[in-house]
GROMACS .gro file of C-alpha atoms in nm:
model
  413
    1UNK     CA    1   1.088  -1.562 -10.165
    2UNK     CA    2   1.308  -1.224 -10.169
    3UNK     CA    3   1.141  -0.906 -10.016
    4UNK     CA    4   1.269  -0.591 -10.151
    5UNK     CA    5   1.353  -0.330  -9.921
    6UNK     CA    6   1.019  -0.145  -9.947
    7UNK     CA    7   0.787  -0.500  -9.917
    8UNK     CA    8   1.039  -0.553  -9.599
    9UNK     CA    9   0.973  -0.227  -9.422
   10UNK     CA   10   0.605  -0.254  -9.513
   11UNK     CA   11   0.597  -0.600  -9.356
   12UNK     CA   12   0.773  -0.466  -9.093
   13UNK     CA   13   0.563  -0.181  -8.989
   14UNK     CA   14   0.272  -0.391  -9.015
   15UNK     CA   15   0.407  -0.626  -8.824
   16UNK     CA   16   0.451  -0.331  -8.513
   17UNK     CA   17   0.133  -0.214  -8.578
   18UNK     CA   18  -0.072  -0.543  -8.502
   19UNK     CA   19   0.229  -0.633  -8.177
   20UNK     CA   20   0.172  -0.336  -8.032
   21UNK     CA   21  -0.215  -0.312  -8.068
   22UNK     CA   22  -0.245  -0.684  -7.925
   23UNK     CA   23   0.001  -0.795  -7.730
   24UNK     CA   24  -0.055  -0.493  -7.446
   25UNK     CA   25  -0.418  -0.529  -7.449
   26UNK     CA   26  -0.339  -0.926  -7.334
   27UNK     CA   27  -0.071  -0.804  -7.096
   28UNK     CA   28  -0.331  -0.620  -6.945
   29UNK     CA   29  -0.574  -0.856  -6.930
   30UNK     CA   30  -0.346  -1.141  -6.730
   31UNK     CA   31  -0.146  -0.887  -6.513
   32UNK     CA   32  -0.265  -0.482  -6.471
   33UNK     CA   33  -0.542  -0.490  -6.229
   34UNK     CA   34  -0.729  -0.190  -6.319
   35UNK     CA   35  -0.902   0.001  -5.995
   36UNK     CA   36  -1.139   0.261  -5.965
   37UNK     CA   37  -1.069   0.630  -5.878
   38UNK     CA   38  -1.099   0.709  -5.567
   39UNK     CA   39  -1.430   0.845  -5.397
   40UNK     CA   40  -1.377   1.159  -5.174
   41UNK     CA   41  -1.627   1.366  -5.003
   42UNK     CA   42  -1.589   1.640  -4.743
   43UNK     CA   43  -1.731   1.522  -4.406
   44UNK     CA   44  -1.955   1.752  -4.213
   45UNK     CA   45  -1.870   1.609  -3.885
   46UNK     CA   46  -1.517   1.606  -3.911
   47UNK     CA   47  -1.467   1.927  -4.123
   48UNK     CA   48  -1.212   1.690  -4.350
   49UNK     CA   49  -1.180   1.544  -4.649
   50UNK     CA   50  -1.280   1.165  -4.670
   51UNK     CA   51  -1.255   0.905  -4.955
   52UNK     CA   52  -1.325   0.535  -5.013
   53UNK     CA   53  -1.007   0.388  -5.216
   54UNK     CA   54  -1.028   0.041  -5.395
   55UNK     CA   55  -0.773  -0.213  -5.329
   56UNK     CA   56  -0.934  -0.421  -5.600
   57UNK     CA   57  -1.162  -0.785  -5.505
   58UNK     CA   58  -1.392  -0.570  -5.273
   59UNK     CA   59  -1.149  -0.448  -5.080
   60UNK     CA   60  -1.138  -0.081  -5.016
   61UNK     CA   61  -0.960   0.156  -4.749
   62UNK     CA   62  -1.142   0.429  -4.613
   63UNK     CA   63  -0.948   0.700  -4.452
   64UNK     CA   64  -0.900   1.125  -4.466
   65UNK     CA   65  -0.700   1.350  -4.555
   66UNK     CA   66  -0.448   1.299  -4.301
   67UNK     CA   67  -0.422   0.941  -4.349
   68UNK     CA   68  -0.601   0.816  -4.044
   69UNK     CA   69  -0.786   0.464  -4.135
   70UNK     CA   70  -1.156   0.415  -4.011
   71UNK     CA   71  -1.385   0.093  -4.050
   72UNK     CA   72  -1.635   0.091  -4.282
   73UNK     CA   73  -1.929   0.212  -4.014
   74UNK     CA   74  -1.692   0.464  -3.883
   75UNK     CA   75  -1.692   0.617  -4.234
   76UNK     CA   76  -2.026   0.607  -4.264
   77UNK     CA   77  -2.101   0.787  -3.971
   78UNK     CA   78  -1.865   1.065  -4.082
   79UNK     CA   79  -2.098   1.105  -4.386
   80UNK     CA   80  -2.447   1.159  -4.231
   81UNK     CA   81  -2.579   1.309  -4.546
   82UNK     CA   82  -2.423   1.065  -4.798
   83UNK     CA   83  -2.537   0.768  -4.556
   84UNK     CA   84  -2.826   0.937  -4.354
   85UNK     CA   85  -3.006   0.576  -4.349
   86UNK     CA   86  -2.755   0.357  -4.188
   87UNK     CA   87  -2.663   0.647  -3.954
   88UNK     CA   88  -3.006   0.624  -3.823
   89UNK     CA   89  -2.962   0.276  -3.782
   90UNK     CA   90  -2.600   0.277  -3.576
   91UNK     CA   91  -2.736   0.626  -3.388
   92UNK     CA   92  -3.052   0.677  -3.167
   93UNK     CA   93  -3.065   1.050  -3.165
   94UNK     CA   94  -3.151   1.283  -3.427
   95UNK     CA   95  -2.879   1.411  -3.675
   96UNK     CA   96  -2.748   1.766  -3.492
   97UNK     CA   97  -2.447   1.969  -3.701
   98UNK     CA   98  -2.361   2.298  -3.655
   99UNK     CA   99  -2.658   2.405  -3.416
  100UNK     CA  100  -2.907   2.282  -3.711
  101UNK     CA  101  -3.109   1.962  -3.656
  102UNK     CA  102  -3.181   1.753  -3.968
  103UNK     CA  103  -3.422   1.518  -4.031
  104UNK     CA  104  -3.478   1.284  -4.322
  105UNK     CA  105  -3.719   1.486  -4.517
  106UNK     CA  106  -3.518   1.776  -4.501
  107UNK     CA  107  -3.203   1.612  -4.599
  108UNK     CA  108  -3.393   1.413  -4.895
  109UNK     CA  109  -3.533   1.740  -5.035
  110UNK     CA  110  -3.190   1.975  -4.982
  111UNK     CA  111  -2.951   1.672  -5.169
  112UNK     CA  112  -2.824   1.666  -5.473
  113UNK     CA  113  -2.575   1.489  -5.691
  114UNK     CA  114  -2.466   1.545  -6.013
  115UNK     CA  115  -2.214   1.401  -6.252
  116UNK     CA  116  -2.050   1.465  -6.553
  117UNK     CA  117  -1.817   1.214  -6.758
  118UNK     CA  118  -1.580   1.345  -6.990
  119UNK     CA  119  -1.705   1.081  -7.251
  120UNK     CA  120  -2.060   1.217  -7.286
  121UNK     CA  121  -1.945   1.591  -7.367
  122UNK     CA  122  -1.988   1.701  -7.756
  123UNK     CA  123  -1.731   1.610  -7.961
  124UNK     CA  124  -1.652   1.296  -7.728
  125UNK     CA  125  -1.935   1.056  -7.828
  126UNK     CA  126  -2.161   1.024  -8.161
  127UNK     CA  127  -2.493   1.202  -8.149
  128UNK     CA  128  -2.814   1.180  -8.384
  129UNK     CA  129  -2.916   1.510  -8.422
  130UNK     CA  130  -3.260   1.441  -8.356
  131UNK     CA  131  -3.416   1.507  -8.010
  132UNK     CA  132  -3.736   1.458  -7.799
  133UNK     CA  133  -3.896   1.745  -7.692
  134UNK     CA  134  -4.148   1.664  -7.378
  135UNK     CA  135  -4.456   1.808  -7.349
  136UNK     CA  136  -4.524   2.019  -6.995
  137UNK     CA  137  -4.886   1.926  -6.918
  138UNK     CA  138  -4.974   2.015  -6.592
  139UNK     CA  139  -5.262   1.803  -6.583
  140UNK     CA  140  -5.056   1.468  -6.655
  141UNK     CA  141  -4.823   1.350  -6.377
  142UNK     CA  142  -4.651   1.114  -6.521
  143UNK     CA  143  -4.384   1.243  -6.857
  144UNK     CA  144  -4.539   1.114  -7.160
  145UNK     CA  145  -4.280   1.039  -7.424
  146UNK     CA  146  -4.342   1.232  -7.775
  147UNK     CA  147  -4.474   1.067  -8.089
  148UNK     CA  148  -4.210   1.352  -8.244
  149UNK     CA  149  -3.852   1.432  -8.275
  150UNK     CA  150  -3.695   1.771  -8.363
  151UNK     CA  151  -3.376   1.883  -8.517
  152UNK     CA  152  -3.196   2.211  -8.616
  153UNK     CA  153  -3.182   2.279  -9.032
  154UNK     CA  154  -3.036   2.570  -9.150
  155UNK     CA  155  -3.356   2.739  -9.186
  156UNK     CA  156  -3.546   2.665  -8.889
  157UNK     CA  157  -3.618   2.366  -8.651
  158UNK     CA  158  -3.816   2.110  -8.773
  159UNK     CA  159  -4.033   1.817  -8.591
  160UNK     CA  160  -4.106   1.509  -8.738
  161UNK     CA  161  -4.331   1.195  -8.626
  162UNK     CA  162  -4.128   0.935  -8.529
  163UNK     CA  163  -4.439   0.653  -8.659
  164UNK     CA  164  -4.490   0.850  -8.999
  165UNK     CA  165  -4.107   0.973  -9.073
  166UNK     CA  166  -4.294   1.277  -9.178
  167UNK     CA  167  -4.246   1.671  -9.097
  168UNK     CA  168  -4.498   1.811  -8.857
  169UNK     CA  169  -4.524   2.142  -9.041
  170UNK     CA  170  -4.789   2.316  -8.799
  171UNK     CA  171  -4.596   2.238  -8.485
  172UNK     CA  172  -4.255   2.314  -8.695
  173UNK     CA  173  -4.384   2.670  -8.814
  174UNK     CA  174  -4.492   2.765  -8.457
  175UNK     CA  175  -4.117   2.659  -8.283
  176UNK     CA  176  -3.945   2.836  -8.560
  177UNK     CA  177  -4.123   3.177  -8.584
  178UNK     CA  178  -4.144   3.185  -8.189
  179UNK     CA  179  -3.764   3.141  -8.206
  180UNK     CA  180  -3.734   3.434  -8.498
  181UNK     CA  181  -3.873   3.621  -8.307
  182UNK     CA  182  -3.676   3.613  -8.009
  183UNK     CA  183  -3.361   3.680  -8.228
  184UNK     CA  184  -3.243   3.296  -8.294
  185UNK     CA  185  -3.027   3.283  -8.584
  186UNK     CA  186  -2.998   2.984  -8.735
  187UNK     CA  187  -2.851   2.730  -8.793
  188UNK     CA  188  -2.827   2.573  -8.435
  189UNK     CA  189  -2.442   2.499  -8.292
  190UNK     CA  190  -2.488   2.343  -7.939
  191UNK     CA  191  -2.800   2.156  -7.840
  192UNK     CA  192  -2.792   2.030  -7.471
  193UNK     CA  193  -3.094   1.825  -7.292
  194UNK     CA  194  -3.189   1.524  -7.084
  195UNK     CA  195  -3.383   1.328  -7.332
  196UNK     CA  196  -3.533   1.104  -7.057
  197UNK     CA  197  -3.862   1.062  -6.887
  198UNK     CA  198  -3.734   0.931  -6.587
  199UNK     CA  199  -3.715   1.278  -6.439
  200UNK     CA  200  -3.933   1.469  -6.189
  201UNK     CA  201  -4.006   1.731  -6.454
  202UNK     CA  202  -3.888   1.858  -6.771
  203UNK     CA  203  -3.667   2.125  -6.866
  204UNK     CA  204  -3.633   2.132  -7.233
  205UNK     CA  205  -3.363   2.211  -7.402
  206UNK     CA  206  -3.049   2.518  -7.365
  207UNK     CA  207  -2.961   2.577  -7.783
  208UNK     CA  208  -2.679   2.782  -7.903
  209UNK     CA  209  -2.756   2.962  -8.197
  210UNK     CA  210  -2.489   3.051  -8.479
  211UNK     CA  211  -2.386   3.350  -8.300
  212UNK     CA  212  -2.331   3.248  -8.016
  213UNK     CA  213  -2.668   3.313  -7.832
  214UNK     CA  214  -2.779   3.054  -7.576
  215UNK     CA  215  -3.190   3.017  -7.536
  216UNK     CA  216  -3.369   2.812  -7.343
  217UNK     CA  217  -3.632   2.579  -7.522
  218UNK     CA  218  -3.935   2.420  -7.373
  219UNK     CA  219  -4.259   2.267  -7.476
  220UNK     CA  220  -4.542   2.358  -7.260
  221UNK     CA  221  -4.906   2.252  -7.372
  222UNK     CA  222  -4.802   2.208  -7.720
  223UNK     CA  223  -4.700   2.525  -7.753
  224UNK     CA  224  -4.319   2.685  -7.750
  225UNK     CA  225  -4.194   2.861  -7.451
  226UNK     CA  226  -3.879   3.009  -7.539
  227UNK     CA  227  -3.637   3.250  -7.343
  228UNK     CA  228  -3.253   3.416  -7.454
  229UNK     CA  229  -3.083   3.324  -7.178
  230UNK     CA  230  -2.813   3.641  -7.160
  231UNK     CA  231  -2.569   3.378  -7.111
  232UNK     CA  232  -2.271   3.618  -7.316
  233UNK     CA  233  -2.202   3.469  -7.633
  234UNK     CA  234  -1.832   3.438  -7.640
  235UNK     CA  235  -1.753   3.255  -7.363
  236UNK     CA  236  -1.662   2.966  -7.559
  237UNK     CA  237  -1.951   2.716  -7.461
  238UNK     CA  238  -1.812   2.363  -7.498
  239UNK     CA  239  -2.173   2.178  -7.370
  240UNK     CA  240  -2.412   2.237  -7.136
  241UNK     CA  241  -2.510   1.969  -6.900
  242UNK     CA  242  -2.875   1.962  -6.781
  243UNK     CA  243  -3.015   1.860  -6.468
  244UNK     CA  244  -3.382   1.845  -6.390
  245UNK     CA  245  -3.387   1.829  -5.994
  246UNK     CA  246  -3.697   1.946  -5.744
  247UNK     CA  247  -3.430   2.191  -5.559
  248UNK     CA  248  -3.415   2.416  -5.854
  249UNK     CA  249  -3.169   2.559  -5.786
  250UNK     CA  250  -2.970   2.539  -6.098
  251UNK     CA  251  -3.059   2.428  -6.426
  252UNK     CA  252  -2.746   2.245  -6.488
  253UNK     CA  253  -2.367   2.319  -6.543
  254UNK     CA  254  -2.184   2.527  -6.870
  255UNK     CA  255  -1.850   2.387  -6.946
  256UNK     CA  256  -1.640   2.615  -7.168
  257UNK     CA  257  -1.360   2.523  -7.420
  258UNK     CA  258  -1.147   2.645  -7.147
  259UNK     CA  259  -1.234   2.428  -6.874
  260UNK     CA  260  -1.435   2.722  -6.665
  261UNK     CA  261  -1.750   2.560  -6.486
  262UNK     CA  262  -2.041   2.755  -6.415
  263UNK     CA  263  -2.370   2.677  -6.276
  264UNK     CA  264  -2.693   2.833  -6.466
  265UNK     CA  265  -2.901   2.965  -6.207
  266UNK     CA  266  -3.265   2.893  -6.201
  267UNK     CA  267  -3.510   3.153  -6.348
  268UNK     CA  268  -3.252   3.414  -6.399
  269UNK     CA  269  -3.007   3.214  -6.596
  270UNK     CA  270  -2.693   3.396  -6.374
  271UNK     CA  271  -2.374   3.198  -6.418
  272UNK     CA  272  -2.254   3.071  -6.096
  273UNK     CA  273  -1.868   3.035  -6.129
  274UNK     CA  274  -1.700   2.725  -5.974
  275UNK     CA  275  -1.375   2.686  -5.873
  276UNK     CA  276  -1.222   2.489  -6.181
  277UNK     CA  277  -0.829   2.550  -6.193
  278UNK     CA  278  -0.608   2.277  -6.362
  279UNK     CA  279  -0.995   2.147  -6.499
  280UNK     CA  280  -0.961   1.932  -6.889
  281UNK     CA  281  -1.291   1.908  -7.003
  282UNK     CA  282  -1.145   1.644  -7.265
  283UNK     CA  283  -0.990   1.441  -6.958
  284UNK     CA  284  -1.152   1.495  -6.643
  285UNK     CA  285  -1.507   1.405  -6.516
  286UNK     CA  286  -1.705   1.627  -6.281
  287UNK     CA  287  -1.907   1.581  -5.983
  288UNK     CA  288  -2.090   1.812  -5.764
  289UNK     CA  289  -2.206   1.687  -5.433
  290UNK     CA  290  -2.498   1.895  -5.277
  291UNK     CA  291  -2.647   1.901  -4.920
  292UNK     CA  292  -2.790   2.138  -4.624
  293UNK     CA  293  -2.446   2.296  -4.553
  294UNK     CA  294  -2.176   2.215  -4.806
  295UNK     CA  295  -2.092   2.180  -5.163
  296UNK     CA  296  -1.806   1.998  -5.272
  297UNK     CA  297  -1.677   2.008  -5.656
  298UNK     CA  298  -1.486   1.645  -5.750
  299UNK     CA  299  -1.315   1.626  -6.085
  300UNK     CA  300  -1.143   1.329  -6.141
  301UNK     CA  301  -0.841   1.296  -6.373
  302UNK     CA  302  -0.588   1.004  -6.459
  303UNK     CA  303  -0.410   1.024  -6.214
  304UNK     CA  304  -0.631   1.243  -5.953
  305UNK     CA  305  -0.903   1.354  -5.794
  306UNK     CA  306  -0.900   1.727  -5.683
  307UNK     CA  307  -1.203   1.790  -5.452
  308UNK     CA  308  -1.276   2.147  -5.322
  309UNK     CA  309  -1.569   2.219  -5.066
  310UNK     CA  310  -1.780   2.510  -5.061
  311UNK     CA  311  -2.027   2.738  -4.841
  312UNK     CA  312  -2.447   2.722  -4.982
  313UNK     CA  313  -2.287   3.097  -5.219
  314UNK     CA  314  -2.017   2.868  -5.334
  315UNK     CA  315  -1.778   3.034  -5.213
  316UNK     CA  316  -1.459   2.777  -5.177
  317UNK     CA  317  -1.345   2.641  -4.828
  318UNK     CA  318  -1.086   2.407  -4.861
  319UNK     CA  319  -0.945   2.222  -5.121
  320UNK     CA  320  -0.769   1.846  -5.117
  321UNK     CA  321  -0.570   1.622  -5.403
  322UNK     CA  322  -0.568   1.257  -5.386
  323UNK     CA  323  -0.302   1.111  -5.675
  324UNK     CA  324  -0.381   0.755  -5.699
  325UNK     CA  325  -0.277   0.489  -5.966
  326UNK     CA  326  -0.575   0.340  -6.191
  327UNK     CA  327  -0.318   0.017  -6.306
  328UNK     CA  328  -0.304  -0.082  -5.899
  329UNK     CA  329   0.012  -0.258  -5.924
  330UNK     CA  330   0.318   0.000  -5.981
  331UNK     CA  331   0.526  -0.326  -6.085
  332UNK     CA  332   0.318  -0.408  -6.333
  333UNK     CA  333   0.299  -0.079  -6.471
  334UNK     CA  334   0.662  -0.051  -6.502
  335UNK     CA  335   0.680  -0.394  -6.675
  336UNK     CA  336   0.475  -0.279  -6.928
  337UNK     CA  337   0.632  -0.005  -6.997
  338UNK     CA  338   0.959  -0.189  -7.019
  339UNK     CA  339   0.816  -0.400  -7.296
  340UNK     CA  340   0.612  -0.176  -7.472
  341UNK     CA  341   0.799   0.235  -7.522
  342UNK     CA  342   0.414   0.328  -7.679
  343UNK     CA  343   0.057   0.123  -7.705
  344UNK     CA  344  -0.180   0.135  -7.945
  345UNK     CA  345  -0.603   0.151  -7.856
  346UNK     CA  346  -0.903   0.193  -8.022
  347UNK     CA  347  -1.027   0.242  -7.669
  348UNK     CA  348  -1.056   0.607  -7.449
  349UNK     CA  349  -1.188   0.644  -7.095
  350UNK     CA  350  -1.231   0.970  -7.227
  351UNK     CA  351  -1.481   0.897  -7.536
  352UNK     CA  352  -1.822   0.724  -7.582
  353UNK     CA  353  -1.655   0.619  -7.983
  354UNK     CA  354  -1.387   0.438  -8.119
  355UNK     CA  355  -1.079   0.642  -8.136
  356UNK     CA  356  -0.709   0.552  -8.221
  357UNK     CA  357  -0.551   0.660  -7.860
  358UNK     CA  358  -0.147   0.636  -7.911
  359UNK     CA  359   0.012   0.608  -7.511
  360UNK     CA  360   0.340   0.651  -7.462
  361UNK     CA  361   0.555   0.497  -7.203
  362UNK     CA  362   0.731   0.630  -6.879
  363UNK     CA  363   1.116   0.622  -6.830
  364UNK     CA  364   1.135   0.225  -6.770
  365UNK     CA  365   1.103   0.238  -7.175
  366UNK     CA  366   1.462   0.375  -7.185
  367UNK     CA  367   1.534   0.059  -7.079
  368UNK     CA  368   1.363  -0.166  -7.308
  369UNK     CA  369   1.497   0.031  -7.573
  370UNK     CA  370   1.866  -0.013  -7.467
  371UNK     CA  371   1.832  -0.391  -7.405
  372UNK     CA  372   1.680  -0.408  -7.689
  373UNK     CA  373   1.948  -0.219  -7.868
  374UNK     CA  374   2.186  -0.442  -7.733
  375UNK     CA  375   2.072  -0.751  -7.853
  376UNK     CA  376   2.010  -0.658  -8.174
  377UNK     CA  377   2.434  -0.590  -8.171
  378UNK     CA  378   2.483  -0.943  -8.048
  379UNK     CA  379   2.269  -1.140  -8.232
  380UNK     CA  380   2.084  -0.968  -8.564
  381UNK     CA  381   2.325  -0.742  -8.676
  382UNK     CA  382   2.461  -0.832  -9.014
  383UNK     CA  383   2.843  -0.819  -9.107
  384UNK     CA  384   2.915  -0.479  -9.289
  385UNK     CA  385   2.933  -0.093  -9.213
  386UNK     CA  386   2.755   0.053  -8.972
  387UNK     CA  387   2.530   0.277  -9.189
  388UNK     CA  388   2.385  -0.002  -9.363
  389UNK     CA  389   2.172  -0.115  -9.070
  390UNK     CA  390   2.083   0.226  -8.954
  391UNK     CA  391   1.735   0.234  -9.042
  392UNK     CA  392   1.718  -0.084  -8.829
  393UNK     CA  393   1.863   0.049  -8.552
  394UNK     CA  394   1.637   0.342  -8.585
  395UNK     CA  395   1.339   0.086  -8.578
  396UNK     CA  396   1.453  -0.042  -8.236
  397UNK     CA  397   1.491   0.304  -8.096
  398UNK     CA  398   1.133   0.378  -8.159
  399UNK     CA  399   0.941   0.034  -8.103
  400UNK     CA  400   1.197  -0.140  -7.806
  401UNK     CA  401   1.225  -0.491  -7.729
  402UNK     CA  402   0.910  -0.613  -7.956
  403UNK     CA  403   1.033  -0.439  -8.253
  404UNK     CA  404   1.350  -0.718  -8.288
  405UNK     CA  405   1.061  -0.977  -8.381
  406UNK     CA  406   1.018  -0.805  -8.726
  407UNK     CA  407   1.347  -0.771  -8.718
  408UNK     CA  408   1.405  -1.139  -8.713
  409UNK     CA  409   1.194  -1.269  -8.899
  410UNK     CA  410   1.109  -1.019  -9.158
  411UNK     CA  411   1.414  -1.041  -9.329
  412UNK     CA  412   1.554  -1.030  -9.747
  413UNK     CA  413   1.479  -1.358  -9.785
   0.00000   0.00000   0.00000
């Protein structure tokens, strides 16, 4: 059969398409060794940074900042917070830093860790817009979960029973005039909870209204308790992560468009700024490590993990970067890129959804593309003038080595 010149190119392009969807993803599989970012923390005892770095099959090195290499008890020990159990264990006396003594009530009651992937921010994963709204019943320990959802309409926000599919309209009336009247405008742009019972206690929901307003949404006795935050309405609010946590200190974090993090304080809803330079909320995760005398801010790139320790204010300390390699094998890495100038994924670390993610490779694709080049002179190119095979040459400048198998054997005939 003959292909004309717009059936070949089709074929052609197809052909790429599927290669370079399928044949990295099986490169992969058989030779990257993928490894975990690194886990840092900022030692108390040593007044360093610290991190845990896997060398894949359970094999990890811990060392700091300098370099130096410890055991795995040694590093322990240099985390008495983080590992407060096994220090007890390995260590007779109490736990003494800094003229404080600590105990393990006090050090269960002042900790705190929190953590935010990229993938779970709005815009990154799909959401139903329809939410449970806990009850606050002081006379129940235990959270009950709701026979009712809510959502956001443009006229007001609505509950519905989840048994009946049908519109509370008492409970409904009493949400939306309470919010009226505390100057909501709707619709809603931003709604940001933890819809989970496993909790100690219930915080609602923080809502961004259509101009920007953020307000603070609970459910207390069947009845709406709701607040305007004063959180100023063009800071570019991205998401709001919540965290429900018997410090109460903060009611969770505010990640702007931007990439500024700030923590909402409890009660009086003052943002807390945190030291977020160089921070992608698209591309980087965040983690903020809490005990009696430190915090320390993690956020964790591609390639990185930038940790920077603070006083109780947080006020910033000291600050560390730890590059580090999530393919393992550098080799490999290179080989891949060698065959392969770009990849194509339906997969992000970055997103909870399927996504077409188009990676492009590092220098060693130069060199792919120039064998590649090459052989296509030797072997495929037909007798006749230059410019007739110039779209094929073009081809091989933008897909390398595995672009010559269309070439082959997609052909006229």
């Amino acid at each position: 059969m003959t292909l004309n010149p717009l059936s070949r190119w089709a074929a052609r392009i197809l052909a790429v398409i599927a290669i370079f969807f399928i044949l990295p993803a099986l490169f992969d599989k058989i030779w990257t060794r993928k490894s975990e970012a690194p886990l840092v923390f900022f030692s108390p005892v040593q007044k360093a940074f610290v991190y845990q770095k896997s060398l894949g099959g359970h094999q990890f090195i811990y060392a700091d900042e300098r370099g130096r290499e410890f055991d795995r008890g040694a590093f322990e020990d240099l985390l008495p917070f983080v590992y407060f159990r096994n220090y007890e264990l390995r260590n007779e006396g109490p736990l003494e830093l800094e003229g404080r003594i600590f105990d393990r009530e006090t050090i269960r009651s002042q900790r705190q860790s929190f953590e935010i992937k990229a993938r779970d921010l709005k815009g990154s994963r799909p959401q139903i817009a329809l939410y449970p709204l806990f009850n606050n019943d002081p006379g129940i320990a235990m959270i009950p979960f709701p026979e009712d959802v809510f959502r956001f309409t443009e006229k007001g926000m609505e509950f519905i029973n989840a048994d009946t599919n049908r519109k509370d309209e008492a409970l409904s009336k009493r949400f939306t005039e309470s919010l009226k009247e505390k100057g909501f405008t709707f619709p809603a742009t931003l709604i940001s909870g933890n819809p989970t019972n496993l909790k100690p206690f219930d915080e609602g929901y923080f809502v961004k209204d259509s101009q920007g307003g953020v307000f603070h949404i609970r459910r207390v006795m069947d009845q709406p308790d709701i607040r305007k935050t004063g959180i100023p309405a063009d800071m570019g609010i991205l998401d709001i992560a919540v965290s429900e946590n018997q410090r109460r200190e903060f009611y969770g974090i505010l990640i702007t468009e931007r990439g500024g993090l700030f923590l909402i304080a409890w009660d009086s809803y003052e943002l807390i700024p945190l030291p977020s330079d160089g921070f992608d909320p698209r591309r980087m995760d965040v983690k903020l490590l809490v005990n009696p005398l430190y915090r320390t801010l993690i956020l964790t790139g591609e390639d990185r993990v930038h940790a920077t320790v603070m006083d109780t204010e947080y006020q910033p300390l000291k600050s560390f970067t730890l590059p580090f390699s999530q393919t393992g094998s550098g080799l490999a890495g290179n080989v891949k890129d060698f065959l392969f100038p770009f990849t194509l994924s339906l997969e992000s670390p970055w997103q909870n959804q399927a996504s077409l993610q188009l990676q492009k490779g590092s220098f060693w694709s130069f060199g792919g593309i120039v064998l590649a080049m090459i052989l296509y002179l030797i072997f495929l190119r037909r007798k006749g003038p230059f410019y007739r095979n110039v779209g094929e040459f073009g081809f091989l400048m933008l897909t390398g080595l595995f672009g010559l198998l269309p070439l082959l054997f997609v052909r006229k005939n």
